Coordinates of N, CA, C and O in Angstrom, one line a residue:
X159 N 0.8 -1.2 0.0 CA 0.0 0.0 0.0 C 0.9 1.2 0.0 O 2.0 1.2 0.5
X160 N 0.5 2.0 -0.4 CA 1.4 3.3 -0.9 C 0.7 4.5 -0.4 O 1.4 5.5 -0.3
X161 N -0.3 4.7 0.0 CA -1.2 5.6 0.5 C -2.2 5.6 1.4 O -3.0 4.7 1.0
X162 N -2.6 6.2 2.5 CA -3.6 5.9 3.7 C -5.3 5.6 2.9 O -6.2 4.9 3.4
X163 N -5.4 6.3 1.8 CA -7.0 5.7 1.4 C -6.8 4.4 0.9 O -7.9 3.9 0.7
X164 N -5.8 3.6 0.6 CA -5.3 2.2 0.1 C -5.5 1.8 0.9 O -6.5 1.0 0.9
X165 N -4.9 1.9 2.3 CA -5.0 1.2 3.6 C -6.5 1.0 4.0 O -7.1 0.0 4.3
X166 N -7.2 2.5 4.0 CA -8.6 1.9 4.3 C -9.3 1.4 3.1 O -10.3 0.8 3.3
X167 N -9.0 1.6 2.1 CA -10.0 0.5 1.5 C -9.4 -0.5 1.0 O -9.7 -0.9 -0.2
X168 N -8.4 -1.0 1.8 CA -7.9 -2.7 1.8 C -8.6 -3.4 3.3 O -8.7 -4.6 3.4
X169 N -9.1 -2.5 4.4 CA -9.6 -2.9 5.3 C -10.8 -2.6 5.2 O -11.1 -3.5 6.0
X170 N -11.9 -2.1 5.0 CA -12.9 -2.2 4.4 C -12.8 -3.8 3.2 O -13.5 -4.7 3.7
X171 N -12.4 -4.2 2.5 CA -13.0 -5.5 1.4 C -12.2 -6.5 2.6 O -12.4 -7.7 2.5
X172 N -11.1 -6.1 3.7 CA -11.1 -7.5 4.3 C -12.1 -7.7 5.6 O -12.5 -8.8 5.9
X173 N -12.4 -6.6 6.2 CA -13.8 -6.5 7.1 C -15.2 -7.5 6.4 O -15.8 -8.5 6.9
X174 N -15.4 -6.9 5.2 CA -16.4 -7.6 4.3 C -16.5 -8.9 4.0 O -17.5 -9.6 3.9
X175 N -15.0 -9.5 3.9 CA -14.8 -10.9 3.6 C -14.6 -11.5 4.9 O -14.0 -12.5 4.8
X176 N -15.0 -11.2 6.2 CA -15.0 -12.0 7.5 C -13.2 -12.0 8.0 O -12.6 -13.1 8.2
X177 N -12.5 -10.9 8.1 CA -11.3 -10.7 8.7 C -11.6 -9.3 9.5 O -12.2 -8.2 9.3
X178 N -10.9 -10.1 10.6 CA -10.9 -9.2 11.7 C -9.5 -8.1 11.5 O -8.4 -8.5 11.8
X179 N -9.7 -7.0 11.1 CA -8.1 -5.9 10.7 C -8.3 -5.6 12.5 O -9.3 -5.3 13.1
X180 N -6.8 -5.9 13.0 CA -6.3 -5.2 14.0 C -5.4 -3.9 14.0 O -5.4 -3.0 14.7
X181 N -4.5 -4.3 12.6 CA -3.7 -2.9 12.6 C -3.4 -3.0 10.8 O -2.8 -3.8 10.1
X182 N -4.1 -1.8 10.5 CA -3.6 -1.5 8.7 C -3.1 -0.6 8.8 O -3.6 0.2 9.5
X183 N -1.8 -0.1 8.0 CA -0.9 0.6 7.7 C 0.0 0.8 6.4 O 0.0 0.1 5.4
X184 N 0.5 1.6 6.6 CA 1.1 1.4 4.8 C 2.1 0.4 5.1 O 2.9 0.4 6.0
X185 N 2.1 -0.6 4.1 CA 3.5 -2.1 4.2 C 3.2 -2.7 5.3 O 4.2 -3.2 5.9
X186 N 1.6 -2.9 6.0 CA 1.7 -3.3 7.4 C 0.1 -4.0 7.5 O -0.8 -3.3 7.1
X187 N -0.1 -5.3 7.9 CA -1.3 -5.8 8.2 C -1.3 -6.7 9.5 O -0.5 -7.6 9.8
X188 N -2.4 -6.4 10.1 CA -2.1 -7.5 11.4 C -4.1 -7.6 11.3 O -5.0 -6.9 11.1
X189 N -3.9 -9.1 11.5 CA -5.0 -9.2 11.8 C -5.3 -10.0 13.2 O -4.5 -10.8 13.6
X190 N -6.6 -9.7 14.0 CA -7.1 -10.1 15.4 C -6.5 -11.4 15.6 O -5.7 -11.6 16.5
X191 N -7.0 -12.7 14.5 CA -6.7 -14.5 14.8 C -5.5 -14.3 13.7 O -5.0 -13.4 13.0
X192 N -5.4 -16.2 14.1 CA -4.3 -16.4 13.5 C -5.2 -17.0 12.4 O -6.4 -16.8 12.5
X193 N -4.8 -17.7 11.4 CA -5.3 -17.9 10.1 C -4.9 -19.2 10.1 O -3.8 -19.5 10.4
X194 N -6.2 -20.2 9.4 CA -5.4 -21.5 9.2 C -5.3 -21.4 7.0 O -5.5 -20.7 6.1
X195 N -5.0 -22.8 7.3 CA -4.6 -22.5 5.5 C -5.6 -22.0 4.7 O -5.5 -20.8 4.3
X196 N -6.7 -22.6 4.4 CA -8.0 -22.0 3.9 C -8.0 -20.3 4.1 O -8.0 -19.5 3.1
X197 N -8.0 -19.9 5.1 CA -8.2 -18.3 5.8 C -7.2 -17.4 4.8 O -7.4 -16.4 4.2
X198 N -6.0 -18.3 5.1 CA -4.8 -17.7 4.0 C -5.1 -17.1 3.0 O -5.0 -16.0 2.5
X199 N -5.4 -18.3 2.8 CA -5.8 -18.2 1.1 C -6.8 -17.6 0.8 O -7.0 -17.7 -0.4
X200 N -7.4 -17.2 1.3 CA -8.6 -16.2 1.2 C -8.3 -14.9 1.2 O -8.8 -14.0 0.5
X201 N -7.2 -14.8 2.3 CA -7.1 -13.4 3.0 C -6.0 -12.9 1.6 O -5.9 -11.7 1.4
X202 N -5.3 -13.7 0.7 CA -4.4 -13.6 -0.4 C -5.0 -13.2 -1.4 O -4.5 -12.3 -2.2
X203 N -6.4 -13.9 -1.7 CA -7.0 -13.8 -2.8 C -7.6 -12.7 -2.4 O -7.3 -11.9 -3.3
X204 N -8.5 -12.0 -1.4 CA -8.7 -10.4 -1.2 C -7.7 -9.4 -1.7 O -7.8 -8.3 -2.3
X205 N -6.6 -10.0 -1.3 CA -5.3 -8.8 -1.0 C -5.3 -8.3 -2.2 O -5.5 -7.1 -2.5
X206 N -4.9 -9.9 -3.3 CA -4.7 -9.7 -5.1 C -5.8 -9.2 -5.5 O -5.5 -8.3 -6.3
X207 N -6.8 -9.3 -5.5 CA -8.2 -9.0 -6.1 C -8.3 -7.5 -5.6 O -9.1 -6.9 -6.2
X208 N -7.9 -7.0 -4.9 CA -7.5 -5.3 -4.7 C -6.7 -4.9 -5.2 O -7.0 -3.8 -5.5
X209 N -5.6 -5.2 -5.5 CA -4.4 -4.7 -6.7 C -3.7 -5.0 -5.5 O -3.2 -3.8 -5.3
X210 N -3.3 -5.6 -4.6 CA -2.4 -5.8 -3.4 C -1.4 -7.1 -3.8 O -1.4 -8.0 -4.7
X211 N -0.6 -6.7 -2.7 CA 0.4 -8.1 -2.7 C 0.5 -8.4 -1.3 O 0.3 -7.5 -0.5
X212 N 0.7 -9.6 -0.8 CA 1.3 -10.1 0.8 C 2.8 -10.5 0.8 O 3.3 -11.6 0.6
X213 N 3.5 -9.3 1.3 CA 4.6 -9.7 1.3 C 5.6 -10.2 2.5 O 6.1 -9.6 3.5
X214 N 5.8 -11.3 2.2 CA 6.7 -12.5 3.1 C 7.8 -12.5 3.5 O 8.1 -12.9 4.6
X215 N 8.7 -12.0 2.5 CA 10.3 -12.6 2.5 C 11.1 -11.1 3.2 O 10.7 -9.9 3.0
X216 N 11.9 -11.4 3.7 CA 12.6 -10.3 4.8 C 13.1 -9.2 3.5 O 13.1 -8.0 3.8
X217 N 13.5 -9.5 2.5 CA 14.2 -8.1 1.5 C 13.0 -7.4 1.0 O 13.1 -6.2 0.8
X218 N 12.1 -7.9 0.8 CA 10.9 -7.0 0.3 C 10.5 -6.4 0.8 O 10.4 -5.3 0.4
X219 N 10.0 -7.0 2.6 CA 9.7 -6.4 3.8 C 10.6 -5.1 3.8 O 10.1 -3.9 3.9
X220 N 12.0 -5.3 3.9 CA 12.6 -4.1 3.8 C 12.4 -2.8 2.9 O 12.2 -1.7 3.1
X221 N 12.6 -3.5 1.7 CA 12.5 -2.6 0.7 C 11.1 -1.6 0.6 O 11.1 -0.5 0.2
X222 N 10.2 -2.2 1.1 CA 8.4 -1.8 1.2 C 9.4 -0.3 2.9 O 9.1 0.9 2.9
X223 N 10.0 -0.8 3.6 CA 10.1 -0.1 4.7 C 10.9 1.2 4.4 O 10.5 2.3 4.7
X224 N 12.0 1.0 3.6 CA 12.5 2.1 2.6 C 11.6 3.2 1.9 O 11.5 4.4 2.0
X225 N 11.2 2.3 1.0 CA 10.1 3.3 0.1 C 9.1 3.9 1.5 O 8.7 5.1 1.0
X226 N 8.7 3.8 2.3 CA 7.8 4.0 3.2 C 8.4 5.3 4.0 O 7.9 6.4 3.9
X227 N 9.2 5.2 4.5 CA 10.2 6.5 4.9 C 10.3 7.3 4.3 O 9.8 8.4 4.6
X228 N 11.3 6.8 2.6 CA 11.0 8.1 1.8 C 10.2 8.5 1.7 O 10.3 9.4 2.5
X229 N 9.0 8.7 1.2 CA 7.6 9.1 1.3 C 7.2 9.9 2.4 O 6.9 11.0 2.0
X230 N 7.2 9.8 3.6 CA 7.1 10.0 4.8 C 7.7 11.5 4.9 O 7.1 12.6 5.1
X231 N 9.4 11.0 4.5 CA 10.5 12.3 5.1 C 9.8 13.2 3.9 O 10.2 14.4 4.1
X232 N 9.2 13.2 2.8 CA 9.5 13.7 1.8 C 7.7 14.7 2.0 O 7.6 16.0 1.8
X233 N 7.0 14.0 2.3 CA 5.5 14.3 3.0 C 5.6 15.2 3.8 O 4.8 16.2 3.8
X234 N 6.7 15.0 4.7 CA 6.7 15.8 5.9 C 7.4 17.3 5.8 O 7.6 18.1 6.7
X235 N 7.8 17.4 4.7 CA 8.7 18.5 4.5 C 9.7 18.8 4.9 O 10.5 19.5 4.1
X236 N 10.0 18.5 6.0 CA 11.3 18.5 7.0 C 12.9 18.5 6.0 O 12.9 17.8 5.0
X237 N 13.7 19.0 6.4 CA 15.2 18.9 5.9 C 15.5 17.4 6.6 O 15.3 17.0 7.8
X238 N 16.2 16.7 5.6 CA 17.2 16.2 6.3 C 18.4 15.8 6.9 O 19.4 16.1 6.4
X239 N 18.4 15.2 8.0 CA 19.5 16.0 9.3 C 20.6 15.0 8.8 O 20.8 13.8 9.3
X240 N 21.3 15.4 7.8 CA 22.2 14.6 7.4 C 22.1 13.9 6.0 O 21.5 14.5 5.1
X241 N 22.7 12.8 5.8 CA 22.1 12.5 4.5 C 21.5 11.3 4.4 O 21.5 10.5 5.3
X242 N 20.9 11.2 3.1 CA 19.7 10.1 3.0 C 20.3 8.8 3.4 O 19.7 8.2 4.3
X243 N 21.7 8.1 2.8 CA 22.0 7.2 3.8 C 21.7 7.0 5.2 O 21.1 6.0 5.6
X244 N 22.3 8.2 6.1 CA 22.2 8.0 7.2 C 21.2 8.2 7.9 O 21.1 7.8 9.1
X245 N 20.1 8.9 7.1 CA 18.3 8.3 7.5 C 18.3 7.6 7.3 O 18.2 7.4 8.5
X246 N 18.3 6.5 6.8 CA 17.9 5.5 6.3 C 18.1 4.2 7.6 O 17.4 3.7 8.4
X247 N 19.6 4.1 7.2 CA 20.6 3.2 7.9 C 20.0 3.4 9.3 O 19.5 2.5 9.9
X248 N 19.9 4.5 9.8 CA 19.8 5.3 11.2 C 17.8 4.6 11.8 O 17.4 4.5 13.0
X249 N 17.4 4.4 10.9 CA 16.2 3.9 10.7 C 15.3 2.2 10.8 O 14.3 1.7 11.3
X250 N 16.6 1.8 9.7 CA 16.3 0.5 9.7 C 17.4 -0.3 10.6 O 17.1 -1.4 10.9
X251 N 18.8 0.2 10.9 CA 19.7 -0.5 11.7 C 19.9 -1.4 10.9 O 19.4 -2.6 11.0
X252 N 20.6 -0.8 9.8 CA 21.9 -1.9 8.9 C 22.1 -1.0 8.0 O 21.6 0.0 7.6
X253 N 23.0 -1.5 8.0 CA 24.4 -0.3 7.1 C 23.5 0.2 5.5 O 22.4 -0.3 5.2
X254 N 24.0 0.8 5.1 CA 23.4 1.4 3.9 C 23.9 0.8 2.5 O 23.4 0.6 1.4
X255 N 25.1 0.7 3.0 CA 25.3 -0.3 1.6 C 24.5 -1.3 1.4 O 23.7 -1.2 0.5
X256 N 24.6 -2.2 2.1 CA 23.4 -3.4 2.5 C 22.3 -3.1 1.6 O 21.9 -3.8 0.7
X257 N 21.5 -1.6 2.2 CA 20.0 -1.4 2.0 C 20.4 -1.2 0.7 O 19.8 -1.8 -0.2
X258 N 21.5 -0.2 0.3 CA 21.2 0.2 -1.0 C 21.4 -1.1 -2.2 O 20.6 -1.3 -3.1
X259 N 22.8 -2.3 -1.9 CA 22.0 -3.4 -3.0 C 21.0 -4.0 -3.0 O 20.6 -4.2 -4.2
X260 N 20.1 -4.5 -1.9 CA 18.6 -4.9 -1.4 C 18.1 -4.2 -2.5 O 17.6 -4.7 -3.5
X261 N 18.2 -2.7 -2.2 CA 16.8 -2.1 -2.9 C 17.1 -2.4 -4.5 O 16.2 -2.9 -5.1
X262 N 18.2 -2.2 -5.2 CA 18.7 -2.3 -6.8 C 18.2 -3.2 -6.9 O 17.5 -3.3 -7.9
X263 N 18.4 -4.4 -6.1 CA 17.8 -5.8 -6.6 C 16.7 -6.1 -6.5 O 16.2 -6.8 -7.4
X264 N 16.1 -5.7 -5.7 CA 14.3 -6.1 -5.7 C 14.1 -4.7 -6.4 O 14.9 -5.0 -7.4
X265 N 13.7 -3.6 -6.7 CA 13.5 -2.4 -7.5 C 13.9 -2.4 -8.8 O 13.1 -2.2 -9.7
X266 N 15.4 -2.7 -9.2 CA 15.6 -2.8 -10.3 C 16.1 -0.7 -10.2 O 16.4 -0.2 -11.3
X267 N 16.2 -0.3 -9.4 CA 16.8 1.6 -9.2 C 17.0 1.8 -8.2 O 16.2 1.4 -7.4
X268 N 18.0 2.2 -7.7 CA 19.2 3.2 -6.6 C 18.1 3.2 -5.7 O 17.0 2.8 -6.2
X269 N 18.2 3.6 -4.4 CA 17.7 4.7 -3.6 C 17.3 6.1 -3.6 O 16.4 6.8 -3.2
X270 N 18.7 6.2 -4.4 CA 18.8 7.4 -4.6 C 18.1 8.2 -5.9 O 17.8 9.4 -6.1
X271 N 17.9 7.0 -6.6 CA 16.9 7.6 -8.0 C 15.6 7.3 -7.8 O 14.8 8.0 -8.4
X272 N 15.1 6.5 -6.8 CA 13.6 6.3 -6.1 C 13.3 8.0 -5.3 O 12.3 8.8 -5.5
X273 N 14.8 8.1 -4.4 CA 14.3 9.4 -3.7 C 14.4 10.2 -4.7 O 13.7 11.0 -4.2
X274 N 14.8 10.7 -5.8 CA 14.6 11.7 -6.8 C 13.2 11.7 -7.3 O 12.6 12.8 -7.3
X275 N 12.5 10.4 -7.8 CA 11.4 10.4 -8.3 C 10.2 10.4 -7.2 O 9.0 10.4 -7.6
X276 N 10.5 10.5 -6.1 CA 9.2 10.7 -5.6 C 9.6 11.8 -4.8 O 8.9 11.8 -3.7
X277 N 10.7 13.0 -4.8 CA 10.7 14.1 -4.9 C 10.0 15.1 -6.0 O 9.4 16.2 -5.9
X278 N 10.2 14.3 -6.9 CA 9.6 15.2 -8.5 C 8.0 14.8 -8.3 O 7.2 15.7 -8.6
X279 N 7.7 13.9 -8.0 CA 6.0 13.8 -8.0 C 5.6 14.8 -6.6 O 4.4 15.3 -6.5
X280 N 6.4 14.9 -5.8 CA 5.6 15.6 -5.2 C 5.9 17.3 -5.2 O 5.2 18.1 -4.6
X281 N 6.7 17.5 -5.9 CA 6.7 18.7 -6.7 C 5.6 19.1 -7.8 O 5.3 20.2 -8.1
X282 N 5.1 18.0 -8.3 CA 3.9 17.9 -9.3 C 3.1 18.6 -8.6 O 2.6 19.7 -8.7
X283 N 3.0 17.4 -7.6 CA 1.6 17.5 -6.7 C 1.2 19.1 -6.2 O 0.1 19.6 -6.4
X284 N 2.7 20.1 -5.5 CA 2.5 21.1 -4.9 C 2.0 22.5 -5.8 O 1.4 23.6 -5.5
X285 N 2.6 21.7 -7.3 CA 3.0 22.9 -8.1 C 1.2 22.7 -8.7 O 0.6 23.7 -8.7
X286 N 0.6 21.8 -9.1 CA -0.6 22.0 -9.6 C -1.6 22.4 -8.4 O -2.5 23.0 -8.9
X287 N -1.6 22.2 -6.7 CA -2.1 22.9 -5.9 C -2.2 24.2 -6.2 O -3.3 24.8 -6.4
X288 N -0.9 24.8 -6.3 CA -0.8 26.1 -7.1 C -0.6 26.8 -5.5 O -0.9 28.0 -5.6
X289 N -0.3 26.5 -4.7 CA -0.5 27.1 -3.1 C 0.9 28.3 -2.8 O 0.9 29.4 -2.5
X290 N 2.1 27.2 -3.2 CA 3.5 27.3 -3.2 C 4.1 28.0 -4.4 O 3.6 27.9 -5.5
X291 N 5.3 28.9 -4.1 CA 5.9 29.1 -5.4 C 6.7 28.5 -5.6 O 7.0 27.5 -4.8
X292 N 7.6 28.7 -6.7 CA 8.8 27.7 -7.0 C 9.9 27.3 -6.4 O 10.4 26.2 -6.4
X293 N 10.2 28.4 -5.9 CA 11.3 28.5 -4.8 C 10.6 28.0 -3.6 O 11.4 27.3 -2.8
X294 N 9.8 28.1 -3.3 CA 9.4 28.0 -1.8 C 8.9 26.2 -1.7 O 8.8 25.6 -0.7
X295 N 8.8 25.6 -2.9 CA 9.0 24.2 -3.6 C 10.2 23.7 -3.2 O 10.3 22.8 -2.3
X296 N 11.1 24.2 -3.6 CA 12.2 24.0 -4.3 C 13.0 23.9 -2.5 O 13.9 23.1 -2.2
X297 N 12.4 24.8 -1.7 CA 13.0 25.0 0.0 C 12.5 24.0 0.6 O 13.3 23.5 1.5
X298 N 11.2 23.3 0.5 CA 10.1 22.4 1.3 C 11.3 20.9 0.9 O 11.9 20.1 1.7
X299 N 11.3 20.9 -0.8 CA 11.9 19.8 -0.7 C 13.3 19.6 -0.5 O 13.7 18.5 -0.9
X300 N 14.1 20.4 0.0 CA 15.3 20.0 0.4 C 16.2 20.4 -0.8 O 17.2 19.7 -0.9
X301 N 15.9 21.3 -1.8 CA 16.8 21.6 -2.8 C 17.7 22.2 -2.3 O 17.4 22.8 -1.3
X302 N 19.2 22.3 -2.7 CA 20.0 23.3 -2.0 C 19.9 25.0 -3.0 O 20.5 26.1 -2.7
X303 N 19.2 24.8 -3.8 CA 18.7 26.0 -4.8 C 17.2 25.7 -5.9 O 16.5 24.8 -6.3
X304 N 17.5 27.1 -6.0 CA 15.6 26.6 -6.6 C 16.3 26.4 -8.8 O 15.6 26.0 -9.8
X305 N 17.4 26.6 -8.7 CA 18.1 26.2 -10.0 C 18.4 25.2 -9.9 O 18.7 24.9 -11.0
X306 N 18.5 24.3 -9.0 CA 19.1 22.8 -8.7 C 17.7 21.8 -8.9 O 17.6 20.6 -9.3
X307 N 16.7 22.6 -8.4 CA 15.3 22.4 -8.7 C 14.9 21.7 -9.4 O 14.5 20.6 -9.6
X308 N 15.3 23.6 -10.5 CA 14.4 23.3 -12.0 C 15.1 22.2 -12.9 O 14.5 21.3 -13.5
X309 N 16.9 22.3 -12.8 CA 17.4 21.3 -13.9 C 16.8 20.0 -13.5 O 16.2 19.3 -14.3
X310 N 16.9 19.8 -12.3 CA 16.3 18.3 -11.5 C 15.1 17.9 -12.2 O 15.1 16.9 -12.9
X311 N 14.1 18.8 -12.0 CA 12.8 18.8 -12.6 C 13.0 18.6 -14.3 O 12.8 17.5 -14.7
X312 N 13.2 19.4 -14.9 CA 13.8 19.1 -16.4 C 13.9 18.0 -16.5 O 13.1 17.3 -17.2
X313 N 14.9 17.5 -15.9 CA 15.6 16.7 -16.3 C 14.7 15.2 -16.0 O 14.8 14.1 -16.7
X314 N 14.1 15.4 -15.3 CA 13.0 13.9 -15.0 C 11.5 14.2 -16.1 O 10.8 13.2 -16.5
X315 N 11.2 15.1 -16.4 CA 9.8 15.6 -16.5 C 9.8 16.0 -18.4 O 8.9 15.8 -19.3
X316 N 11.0 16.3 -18.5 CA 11.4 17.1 -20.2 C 10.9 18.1 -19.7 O 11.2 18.7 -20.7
X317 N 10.0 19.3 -18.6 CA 9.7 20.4 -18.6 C 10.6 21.2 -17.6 O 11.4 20.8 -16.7
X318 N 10.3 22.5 -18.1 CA 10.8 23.4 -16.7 C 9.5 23.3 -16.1 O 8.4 23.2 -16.7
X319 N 9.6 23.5 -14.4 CA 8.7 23.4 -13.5 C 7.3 24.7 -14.1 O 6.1 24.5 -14.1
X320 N 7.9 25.9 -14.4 CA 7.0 26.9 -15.2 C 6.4 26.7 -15.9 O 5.3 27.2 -15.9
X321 N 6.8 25.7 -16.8 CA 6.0 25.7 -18.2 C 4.9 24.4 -17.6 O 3.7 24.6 -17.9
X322 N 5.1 23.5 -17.0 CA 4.6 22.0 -16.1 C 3.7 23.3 -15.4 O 2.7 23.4 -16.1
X323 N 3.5 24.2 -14.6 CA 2.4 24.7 -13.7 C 1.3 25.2 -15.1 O 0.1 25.5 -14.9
X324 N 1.9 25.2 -16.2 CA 1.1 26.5 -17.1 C -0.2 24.8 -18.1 O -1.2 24.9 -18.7
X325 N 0.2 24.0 -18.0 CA -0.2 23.1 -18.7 C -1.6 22.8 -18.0 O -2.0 23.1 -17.0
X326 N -2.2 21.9 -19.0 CA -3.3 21.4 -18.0 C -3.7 20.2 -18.6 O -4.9 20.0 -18.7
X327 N -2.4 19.2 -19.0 CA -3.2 17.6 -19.6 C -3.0 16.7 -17.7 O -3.1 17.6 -16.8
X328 N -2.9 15.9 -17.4 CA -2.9 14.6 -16.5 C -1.4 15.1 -16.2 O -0.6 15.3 -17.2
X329 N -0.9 15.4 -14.6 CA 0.1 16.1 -14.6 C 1.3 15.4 -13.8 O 2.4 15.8 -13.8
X330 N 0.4 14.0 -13.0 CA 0.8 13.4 -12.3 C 0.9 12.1 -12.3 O -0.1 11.6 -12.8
X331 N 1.7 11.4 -12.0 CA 1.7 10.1 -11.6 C 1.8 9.2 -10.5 O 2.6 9.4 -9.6
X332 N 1.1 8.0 -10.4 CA 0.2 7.7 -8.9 C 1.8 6.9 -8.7 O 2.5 6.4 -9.6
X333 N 1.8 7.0 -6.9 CA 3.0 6.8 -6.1 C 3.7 5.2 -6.8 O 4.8 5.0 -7.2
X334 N 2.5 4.3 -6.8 CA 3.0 2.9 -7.3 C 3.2 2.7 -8.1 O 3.7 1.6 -8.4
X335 N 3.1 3.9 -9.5 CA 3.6 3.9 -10.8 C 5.3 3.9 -10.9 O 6.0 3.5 -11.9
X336 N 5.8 4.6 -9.5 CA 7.1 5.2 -10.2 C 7.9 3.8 -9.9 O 9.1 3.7 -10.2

């Protein structure tokens, strides 16, 4: 799940199908019982039949915990206190090299090009709000300039951030796309 309305309407169709949700969260499900095999398989085939997955194996789990932070630090506006390694590492307790081949291999892209791209989507997001200006964009997300910004942006989008506020086709793309 990539978003809190995912979360509740993954618990809403498992309420419906006779599962008790104790705790839903983004990358996170607990339910009240324990499940025997049948239940499983039920509770799997809801998950998929929502566009979901149940993820088992300890590197996915991680990787799901990564992407979940970024998002988060990036949501929250906040600078951060150091660098994205050392959030990271500082977060999950293991070295960052580690995390960073984990993620290449299950993702198939860096860390570091994940945290670019869902900086640029939420640059989308601020700039079609229309609330923020460019620069004050360009400060929220941790640019060290609002020129570091725009090439950034260019450079992912083929636009300058200007010409992207002046348009008006489909401007965005949804978090699980990138």
């Amino acid at each position: 799940m990539v978003c809190s309305h995912c979360a509740e309407v993954l618990k809403e169709k498992l309420e419906e199908n006779g599962f008790r949700v104790q705790k839903i969260e983004l990358g996170e499900l607990q339910l009240a019982e324990t499940l025997d095999k049948a239940a499983y398989k039920r509770l799997v085939a809801v998950v998929r039949n929502n566009g979901f997955d149940i993820i088992n194996d300890e590197a996915s789990q991680i990787v799901e915990r990564i992407k979940h932070l970024i998002i988060d630090h990036i949501r929250s506006g906040e600078p951060l206190d150091g660098n994205l390694s050392d959030f990271l590492s500082d977060r999950i307790l293991k070295d960052y090299q580690q995390l960073s081949r984990l993620f290449s291999a299950v993702e198939g892209k860096s860390i570091e090009r994940y945290f670019i791209l869902q900086k640029i989507e939420r640059a989308k997001e601020l700039i079609v709000y229309g609330e923020k200006t460019l620069s004050e964009i360009a400060y929220e997300l941790d640019y060290s300039s609002q020129q570091h910004f725009s090439r950034q942006f260019k450079k992912e989008t083929g636009l300058a951030p200007s010409h992207f506020k002046n348009i008006k086709e489909n401007k965005r793309t949804s978090i699980d796309q990138l």
